[in-house]
PDB file of C-alpha atoms in Angstrom:
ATOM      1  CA  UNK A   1     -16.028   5.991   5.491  1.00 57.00           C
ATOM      2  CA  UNK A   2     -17.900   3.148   6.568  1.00 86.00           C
ATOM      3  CA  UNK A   3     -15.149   0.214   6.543  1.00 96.00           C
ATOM      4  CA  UNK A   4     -11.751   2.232   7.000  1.00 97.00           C
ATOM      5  CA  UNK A   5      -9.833   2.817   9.916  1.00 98.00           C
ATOM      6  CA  UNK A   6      -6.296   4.033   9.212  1.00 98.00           C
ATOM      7  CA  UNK A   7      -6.906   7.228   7.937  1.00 98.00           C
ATOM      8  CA  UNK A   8      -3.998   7.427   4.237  1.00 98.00           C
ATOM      9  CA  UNK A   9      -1.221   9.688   4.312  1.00 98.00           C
ATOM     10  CA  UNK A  10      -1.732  12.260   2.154  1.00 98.00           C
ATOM     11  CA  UNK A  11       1.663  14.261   0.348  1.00 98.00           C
ATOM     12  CA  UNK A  12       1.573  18.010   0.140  1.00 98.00           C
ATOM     13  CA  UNK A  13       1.975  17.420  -2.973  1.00 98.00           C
ATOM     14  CA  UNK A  14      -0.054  14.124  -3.522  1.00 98.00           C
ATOM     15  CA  UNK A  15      -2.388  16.421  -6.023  1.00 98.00           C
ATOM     16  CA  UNK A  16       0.832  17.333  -8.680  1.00 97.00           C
ATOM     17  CA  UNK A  17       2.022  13.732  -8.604  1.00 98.00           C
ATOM     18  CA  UNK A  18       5.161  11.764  -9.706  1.00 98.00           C
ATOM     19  CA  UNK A  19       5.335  12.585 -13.527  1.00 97.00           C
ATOM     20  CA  UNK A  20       1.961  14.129 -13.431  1.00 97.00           C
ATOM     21  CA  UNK A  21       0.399  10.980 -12.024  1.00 98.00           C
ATOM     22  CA  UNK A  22      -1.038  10.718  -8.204  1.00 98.00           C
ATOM     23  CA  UNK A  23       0.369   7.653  -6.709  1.00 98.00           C
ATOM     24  CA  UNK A  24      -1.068   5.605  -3.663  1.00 98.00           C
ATOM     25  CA  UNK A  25       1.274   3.127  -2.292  1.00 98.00           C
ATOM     26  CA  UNK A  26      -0.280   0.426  -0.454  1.00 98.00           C
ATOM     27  CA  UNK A  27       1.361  -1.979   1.888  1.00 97.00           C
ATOM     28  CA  UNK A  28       0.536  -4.995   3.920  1.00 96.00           C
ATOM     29  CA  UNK A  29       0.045  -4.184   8.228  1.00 96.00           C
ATOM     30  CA  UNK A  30       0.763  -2.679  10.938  1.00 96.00           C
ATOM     31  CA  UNK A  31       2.243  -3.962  14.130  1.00 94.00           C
ATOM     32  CA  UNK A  32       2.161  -3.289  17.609  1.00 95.00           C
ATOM     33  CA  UNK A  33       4.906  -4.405  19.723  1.00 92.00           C
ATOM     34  CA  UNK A  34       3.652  -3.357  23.095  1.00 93.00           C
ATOM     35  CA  UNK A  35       2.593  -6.574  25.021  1.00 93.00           C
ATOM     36  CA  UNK A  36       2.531  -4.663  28.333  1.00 94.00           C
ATOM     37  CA  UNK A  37      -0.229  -2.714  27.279  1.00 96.00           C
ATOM     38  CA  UNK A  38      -3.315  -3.479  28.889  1.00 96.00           C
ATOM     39  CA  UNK A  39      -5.005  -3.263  25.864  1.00 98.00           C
ATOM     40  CA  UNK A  40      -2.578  -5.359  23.520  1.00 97.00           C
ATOM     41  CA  UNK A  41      -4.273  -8.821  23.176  1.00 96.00           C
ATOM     42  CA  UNK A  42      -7.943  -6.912  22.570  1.00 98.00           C
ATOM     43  CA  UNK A  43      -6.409  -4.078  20.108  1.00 98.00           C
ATOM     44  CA  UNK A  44      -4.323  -7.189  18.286  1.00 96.00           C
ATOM     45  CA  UNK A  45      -7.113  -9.943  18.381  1.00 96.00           C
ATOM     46  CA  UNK A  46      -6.740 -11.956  14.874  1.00 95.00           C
ATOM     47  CA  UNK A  47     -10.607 -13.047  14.996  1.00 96.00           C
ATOM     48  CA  UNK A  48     -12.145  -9.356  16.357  1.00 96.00           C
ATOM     49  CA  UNK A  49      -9.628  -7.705  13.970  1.00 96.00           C
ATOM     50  CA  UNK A  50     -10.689  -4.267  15.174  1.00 97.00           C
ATOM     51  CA  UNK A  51      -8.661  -1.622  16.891  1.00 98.00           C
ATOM     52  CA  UNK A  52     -11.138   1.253  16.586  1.00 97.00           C
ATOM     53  CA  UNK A  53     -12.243   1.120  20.426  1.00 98.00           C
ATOM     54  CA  UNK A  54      -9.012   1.794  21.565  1.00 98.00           C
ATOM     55  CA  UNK A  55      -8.278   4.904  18.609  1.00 98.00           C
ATOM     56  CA  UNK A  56      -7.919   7.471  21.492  1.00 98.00           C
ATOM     57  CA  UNK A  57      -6.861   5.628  24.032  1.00 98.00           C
ATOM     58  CA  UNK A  58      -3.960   3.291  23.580  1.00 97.00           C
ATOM     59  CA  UNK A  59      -1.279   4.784  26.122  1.00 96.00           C
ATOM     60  CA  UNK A  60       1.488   5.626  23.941  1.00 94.00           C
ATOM     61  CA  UNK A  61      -0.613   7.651  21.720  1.00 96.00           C
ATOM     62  CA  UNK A  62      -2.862   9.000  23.933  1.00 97.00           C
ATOM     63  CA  UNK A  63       0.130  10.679  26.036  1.00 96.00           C
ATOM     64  CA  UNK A  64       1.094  12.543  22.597  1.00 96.00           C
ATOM     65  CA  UNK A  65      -2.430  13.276  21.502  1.00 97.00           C
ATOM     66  CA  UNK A  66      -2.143  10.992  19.462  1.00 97.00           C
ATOM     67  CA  UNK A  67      -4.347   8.450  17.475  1.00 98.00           C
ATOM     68  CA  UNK A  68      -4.346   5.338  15.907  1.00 98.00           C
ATOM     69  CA  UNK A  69      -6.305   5.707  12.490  1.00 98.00           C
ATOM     70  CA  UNK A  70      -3.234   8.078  12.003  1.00 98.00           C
ATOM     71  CA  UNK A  71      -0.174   5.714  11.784  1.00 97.00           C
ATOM     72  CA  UNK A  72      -0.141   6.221   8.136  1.00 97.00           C
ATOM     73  CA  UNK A  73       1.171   9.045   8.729  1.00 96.00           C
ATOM     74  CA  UNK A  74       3.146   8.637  11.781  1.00 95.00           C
ATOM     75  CA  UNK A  75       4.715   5.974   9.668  1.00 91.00           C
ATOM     76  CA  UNK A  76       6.082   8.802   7.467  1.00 91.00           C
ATOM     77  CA  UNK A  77       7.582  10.901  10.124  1.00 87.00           C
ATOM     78  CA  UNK A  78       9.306   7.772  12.049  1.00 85.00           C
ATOM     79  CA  UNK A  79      10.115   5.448   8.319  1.00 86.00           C
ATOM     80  CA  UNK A  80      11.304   1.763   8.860  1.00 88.00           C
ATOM     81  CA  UNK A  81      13.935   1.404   6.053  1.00 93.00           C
ATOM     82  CA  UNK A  82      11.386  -0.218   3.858  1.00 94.00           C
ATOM     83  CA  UNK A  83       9.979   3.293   3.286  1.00 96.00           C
ATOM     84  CA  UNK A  84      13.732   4.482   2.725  1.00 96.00           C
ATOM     85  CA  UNK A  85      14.129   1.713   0.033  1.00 97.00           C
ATOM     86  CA  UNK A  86      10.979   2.616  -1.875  1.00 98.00           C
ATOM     87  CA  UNK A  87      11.964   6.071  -2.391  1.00 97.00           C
ATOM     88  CA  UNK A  88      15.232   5.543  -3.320  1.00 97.00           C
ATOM     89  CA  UNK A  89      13.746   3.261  -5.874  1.00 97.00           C
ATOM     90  CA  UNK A  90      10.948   6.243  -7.029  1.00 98.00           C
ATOM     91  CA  UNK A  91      13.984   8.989  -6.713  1.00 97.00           C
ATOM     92  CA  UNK A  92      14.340   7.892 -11.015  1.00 96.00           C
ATOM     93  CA  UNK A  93      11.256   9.304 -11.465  1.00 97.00           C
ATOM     94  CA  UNK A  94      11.554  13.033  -9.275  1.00 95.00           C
ATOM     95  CA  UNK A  95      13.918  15.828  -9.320  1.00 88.00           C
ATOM     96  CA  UNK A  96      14.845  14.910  -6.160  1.00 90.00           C
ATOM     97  CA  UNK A  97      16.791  12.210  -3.859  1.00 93.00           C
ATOM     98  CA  UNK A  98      15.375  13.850  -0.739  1.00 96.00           C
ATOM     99  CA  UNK A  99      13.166  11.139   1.261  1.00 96.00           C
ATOM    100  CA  UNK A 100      10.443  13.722   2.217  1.00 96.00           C
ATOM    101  CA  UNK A 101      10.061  15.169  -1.204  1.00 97.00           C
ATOM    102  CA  UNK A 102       9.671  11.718  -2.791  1.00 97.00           C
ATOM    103  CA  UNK A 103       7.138  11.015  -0.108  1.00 98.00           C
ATOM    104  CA  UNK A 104       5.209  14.380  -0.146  1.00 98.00           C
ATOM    105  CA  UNK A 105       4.188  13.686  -3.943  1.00 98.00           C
ATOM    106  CA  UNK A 106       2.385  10.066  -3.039  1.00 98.00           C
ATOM    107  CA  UNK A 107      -0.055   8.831  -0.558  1.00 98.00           C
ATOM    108  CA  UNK A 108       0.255   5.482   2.076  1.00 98.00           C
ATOM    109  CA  UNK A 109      -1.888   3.277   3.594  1.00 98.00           C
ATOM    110  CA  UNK A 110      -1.501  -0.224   4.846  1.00 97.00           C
ATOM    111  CA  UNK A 111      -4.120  -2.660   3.894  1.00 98.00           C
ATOM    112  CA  UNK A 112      -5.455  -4.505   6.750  1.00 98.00           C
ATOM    113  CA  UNK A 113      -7.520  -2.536   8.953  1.00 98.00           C
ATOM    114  CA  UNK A 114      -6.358  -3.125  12.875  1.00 98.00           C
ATOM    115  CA  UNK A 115      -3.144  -3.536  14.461  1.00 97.00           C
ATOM    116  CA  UNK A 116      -1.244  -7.239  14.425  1.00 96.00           C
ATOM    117  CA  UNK A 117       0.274  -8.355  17.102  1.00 94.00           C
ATOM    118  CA  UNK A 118       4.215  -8.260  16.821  1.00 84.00           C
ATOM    119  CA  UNK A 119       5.159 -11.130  19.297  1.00 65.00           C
ATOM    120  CA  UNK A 120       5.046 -14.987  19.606  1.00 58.00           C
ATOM    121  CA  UNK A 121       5.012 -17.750  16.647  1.00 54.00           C
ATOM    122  CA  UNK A 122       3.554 -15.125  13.691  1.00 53.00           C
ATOM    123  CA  UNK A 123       5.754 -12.124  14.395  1.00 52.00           C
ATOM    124  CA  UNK A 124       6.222  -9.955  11.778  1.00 61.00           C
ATOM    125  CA  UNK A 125       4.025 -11.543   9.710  1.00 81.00           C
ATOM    126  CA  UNK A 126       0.632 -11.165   7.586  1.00 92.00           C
ATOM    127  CA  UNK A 127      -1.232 -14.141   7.136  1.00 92.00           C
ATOM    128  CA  UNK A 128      -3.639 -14.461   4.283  1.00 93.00           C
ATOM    129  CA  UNK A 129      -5.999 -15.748   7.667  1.00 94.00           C
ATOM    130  CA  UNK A 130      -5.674 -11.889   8.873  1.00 96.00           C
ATOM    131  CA  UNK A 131      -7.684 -10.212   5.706  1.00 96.00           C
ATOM    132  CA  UNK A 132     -10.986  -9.451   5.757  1.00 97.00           C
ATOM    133  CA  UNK A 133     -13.848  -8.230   2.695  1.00 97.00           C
ATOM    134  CA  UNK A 134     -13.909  -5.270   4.864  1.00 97.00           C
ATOM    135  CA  UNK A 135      -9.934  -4.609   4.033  1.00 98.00           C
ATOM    136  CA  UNK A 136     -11.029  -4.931   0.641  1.00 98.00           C
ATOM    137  CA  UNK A 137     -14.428  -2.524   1.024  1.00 98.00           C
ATOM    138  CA  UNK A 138     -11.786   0.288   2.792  1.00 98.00           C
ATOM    139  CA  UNK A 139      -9.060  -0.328  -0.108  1.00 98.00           C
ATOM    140  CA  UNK A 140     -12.040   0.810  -3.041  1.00 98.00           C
ATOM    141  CA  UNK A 141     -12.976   2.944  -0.177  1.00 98.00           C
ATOM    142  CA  UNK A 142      -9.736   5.259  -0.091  1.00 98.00           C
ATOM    143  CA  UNK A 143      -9.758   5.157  -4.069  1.00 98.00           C
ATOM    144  CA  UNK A 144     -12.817   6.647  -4.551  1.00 98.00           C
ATOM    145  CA  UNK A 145     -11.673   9.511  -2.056  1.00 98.00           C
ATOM    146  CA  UNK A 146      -8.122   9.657  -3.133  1.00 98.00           C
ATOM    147  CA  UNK A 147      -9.032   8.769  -7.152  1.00 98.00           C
ATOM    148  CA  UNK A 148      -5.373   8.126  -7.557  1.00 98.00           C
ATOM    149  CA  UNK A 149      -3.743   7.335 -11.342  1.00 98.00           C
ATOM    150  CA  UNK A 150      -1.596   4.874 -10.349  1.00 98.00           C
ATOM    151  CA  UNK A 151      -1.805   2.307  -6.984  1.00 98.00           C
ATOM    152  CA  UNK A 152       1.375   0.217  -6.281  1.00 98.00           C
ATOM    153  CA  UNK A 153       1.006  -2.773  -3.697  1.00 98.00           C
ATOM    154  CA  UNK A 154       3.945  -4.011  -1.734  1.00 97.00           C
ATOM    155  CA  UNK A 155       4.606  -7.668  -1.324  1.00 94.00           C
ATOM    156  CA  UNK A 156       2.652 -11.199  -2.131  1.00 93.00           C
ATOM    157  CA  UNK A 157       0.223 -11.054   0.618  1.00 93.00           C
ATOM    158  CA  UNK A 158      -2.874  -8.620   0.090  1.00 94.00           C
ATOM    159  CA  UNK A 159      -1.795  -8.495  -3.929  1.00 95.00           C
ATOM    160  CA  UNK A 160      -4.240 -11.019  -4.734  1.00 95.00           C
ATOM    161  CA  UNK A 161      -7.706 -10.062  -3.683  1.00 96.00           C
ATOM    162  CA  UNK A 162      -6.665  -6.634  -5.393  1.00 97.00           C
ATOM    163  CA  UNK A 163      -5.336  -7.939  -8.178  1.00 96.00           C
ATOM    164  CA  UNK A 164      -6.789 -11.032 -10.127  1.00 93.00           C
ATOM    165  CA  UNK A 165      -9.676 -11.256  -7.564  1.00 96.00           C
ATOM    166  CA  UNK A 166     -10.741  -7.787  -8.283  1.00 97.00           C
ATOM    167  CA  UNK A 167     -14.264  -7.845  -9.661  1.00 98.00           C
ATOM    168  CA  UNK A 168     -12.912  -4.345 -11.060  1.00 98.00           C
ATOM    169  CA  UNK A 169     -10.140  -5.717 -12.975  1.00 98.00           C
ATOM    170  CA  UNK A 170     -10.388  -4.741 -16.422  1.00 97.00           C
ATOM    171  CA  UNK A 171      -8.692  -7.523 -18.507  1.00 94.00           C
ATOM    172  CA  UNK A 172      -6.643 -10.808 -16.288  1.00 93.00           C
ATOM    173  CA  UNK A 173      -5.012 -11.057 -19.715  1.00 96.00           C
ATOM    174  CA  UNK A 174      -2.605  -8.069 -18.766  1.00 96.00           C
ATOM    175  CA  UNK A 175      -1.445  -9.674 -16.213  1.00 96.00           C
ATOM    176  CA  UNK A 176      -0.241 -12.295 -17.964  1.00 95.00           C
ATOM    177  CA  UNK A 177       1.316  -9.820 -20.332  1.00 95.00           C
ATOM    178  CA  UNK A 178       3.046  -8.111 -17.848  1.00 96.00           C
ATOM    179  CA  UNK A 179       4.871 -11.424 -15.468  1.00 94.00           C
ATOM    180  CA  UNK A 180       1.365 -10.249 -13.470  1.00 95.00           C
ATOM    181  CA  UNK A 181       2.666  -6.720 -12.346  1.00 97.00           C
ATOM    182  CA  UNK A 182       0.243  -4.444 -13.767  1.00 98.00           C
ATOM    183  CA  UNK A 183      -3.006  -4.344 -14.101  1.00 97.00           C
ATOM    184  CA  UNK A 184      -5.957  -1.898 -14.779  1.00 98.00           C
ATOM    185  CA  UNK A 185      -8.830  -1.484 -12.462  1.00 98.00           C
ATOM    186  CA  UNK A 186     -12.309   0.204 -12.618  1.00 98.00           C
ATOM    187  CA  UNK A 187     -13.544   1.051  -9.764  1.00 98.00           C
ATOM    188  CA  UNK A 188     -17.249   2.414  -9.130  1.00 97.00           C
ATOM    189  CA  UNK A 189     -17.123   6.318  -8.047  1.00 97.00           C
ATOM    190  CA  UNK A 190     -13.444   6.748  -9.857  1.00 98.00           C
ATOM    191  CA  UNK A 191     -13.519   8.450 -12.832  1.00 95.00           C
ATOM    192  CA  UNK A 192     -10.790   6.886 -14.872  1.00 97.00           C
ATOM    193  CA  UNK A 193      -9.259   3.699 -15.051  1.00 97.00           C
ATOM    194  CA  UNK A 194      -6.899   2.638 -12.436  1.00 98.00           C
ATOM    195  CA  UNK A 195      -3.096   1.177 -13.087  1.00 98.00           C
ATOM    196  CA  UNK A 196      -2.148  -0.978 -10.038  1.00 98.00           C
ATOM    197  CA  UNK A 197       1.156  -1.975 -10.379  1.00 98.00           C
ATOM    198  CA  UNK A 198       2.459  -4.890  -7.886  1.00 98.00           C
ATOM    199  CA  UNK A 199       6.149  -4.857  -6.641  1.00 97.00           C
ATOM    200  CA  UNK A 200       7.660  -7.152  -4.193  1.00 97.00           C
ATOM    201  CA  UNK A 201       7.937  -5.793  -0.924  1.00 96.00           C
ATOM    202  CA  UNK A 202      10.753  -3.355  -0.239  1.00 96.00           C
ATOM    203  CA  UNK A 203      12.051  -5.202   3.235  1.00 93.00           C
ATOM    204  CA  UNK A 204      12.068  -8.470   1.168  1.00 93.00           C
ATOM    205  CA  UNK A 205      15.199  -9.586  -0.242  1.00 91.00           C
ATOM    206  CA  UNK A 206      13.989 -10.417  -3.544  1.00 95.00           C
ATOM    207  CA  UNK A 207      13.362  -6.446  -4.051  1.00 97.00           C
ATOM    208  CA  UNK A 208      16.896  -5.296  -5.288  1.00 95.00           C
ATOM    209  CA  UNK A 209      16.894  -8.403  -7.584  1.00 95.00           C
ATOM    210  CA  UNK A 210      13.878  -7.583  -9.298  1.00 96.00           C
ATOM    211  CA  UNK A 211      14.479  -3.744  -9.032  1.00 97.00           C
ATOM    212  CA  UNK A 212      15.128  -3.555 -12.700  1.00 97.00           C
ATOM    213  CA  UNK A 213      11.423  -5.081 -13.691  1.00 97.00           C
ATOM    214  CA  UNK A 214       9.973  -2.880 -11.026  1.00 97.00           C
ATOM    215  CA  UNK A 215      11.255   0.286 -13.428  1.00 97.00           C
ATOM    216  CA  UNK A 216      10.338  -1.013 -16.635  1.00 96.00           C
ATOM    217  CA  UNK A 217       6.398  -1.768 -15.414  1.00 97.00           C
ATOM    218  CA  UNK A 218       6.722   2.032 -13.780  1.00 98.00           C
ATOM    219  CA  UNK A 219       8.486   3.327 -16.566  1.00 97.00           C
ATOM    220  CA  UNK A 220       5.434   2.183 -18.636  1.00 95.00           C
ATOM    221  CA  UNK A 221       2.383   2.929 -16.438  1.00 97.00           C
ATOM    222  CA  UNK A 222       4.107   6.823 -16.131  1.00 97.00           C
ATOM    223  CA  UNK A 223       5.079   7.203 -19.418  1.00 93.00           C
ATOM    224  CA  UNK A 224       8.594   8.056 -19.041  1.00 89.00           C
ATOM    225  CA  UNK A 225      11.372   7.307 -21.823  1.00 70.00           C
ATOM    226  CA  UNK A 226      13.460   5.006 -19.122  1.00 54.00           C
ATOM    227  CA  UNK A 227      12.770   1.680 -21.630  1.00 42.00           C
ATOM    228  CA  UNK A 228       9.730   1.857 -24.560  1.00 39.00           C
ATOM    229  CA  UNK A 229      10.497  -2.021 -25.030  1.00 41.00           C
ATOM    230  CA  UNK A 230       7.164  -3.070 -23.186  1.00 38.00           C
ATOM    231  CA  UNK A 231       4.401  -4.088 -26.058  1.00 37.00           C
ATOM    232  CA  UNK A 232       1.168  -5.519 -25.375  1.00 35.00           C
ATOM    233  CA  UNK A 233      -2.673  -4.340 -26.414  1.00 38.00           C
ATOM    234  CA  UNK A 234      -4.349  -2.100 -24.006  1.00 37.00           C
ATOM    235  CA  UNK A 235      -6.350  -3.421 -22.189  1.00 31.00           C
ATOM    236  CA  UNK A 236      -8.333  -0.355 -20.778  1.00 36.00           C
TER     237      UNK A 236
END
């Protein structure tokens, strides 16, 4: 993989899927909170955006034998309670509440390729300023390895270069049809046709309020009998 660096978490049972269909979920950054690290303002830099030369040796990782490209799934193992909240939410569609059973049937990346500083004025934040056409080259990148059925992006930040700036987007008009939550991509060295669904972010505060449209565009793309009030032409 020639543009990727966070190597995806992968579910044990990423291959049988949520309703038959393998799901990537894809969300915005990681951060890195340690500004006593000797490495933090090189690792973090917003113009270099590259955190590959420190992979084996940031501090904290390296004591565990641990490495970078593999927060995806350290992420997993460790879940901020935006993880917690998206599972609960996919729990309608599995046999089972259990966090790590919900999560062992998709896969997880984060879009943006290095580490963001978590301190001063833009903490906590992704800014538009922070994405890069190699993001975009590792996102088609992990889809053609991956070759997922469904891909659902978190939050109103990276949505739109994967969405209606996708050169792989199969029709703009579904967006439209679809109050611009799903879409169909097709994406050299993937098979089939892609259904990227876009959801607000699960730490946002707008998520429980539009939970309910969340599960209708879902219900939809996986072809469960939750609502079968969605009409529009396919698009595919």
């Amino acid at each position: 993989m020639k543009n990727r660096f966070f190597n995806p978490f992968v579910g044990a049972h990423f291959e049988e899927g949520i309703q038959g269909k393998k799901v990537l979920v894809v969300g915005a950054s990681f951060y890195c909170p340690r500004t006593e690290c000797r490495f933090y303002r090189d690792c973090t830099d917003r113009q270099t955006r590259d955190s590959s030369a420190f992979n084996a040796i940031c501090p904290p990782y390296a004591e565990q034998s641990m490495q970078l490209c593999d927060e995806p799934t350290y992420n997993m193992e460790c879940p901020p309670q935006a993880y917690r909240t998206f599972a609960a939410a996919m729990s309608r569609y599995t046999e089972s509440s259990d966090y790590n059973d919900i999560w062992s049937r998709m896969a997880f990346t984060n879009y943006v390729q290095f580490f963001l500083p978590k301190s001063g004025k833009r903490y906590g934040q992704t800014l538009q300023s922070d994405l890069s056409e190699r993001d975009y080259a590792a996102f088609n990148e992990t889809l053609q390895e991956l070759q997922p059925d469904v891909v659902i992006v978190w939050g109103c930040v990276v949505n739109h270069r994967v969405k209606e700036q996708n050169e792989y987007l199969v029709d703009r008009r579904e967006l439209d049809m679809t109050e611009w939550y799903v879409c169909h991509l097709r994406v050299p060295g993937v098979d089939h046709p892609i259904a990227l669904v876009n959801s607000y972010h699960p730490s946002s505060r707008i998520w429980h309020n539009d939970l309910d449209a969340f599960h209708r565009y879902m219900d939809h793309v996986l072809n469960v009998s939750h609502h079968k009030n969605i009409s529009y032409e396919d698009c595919i």
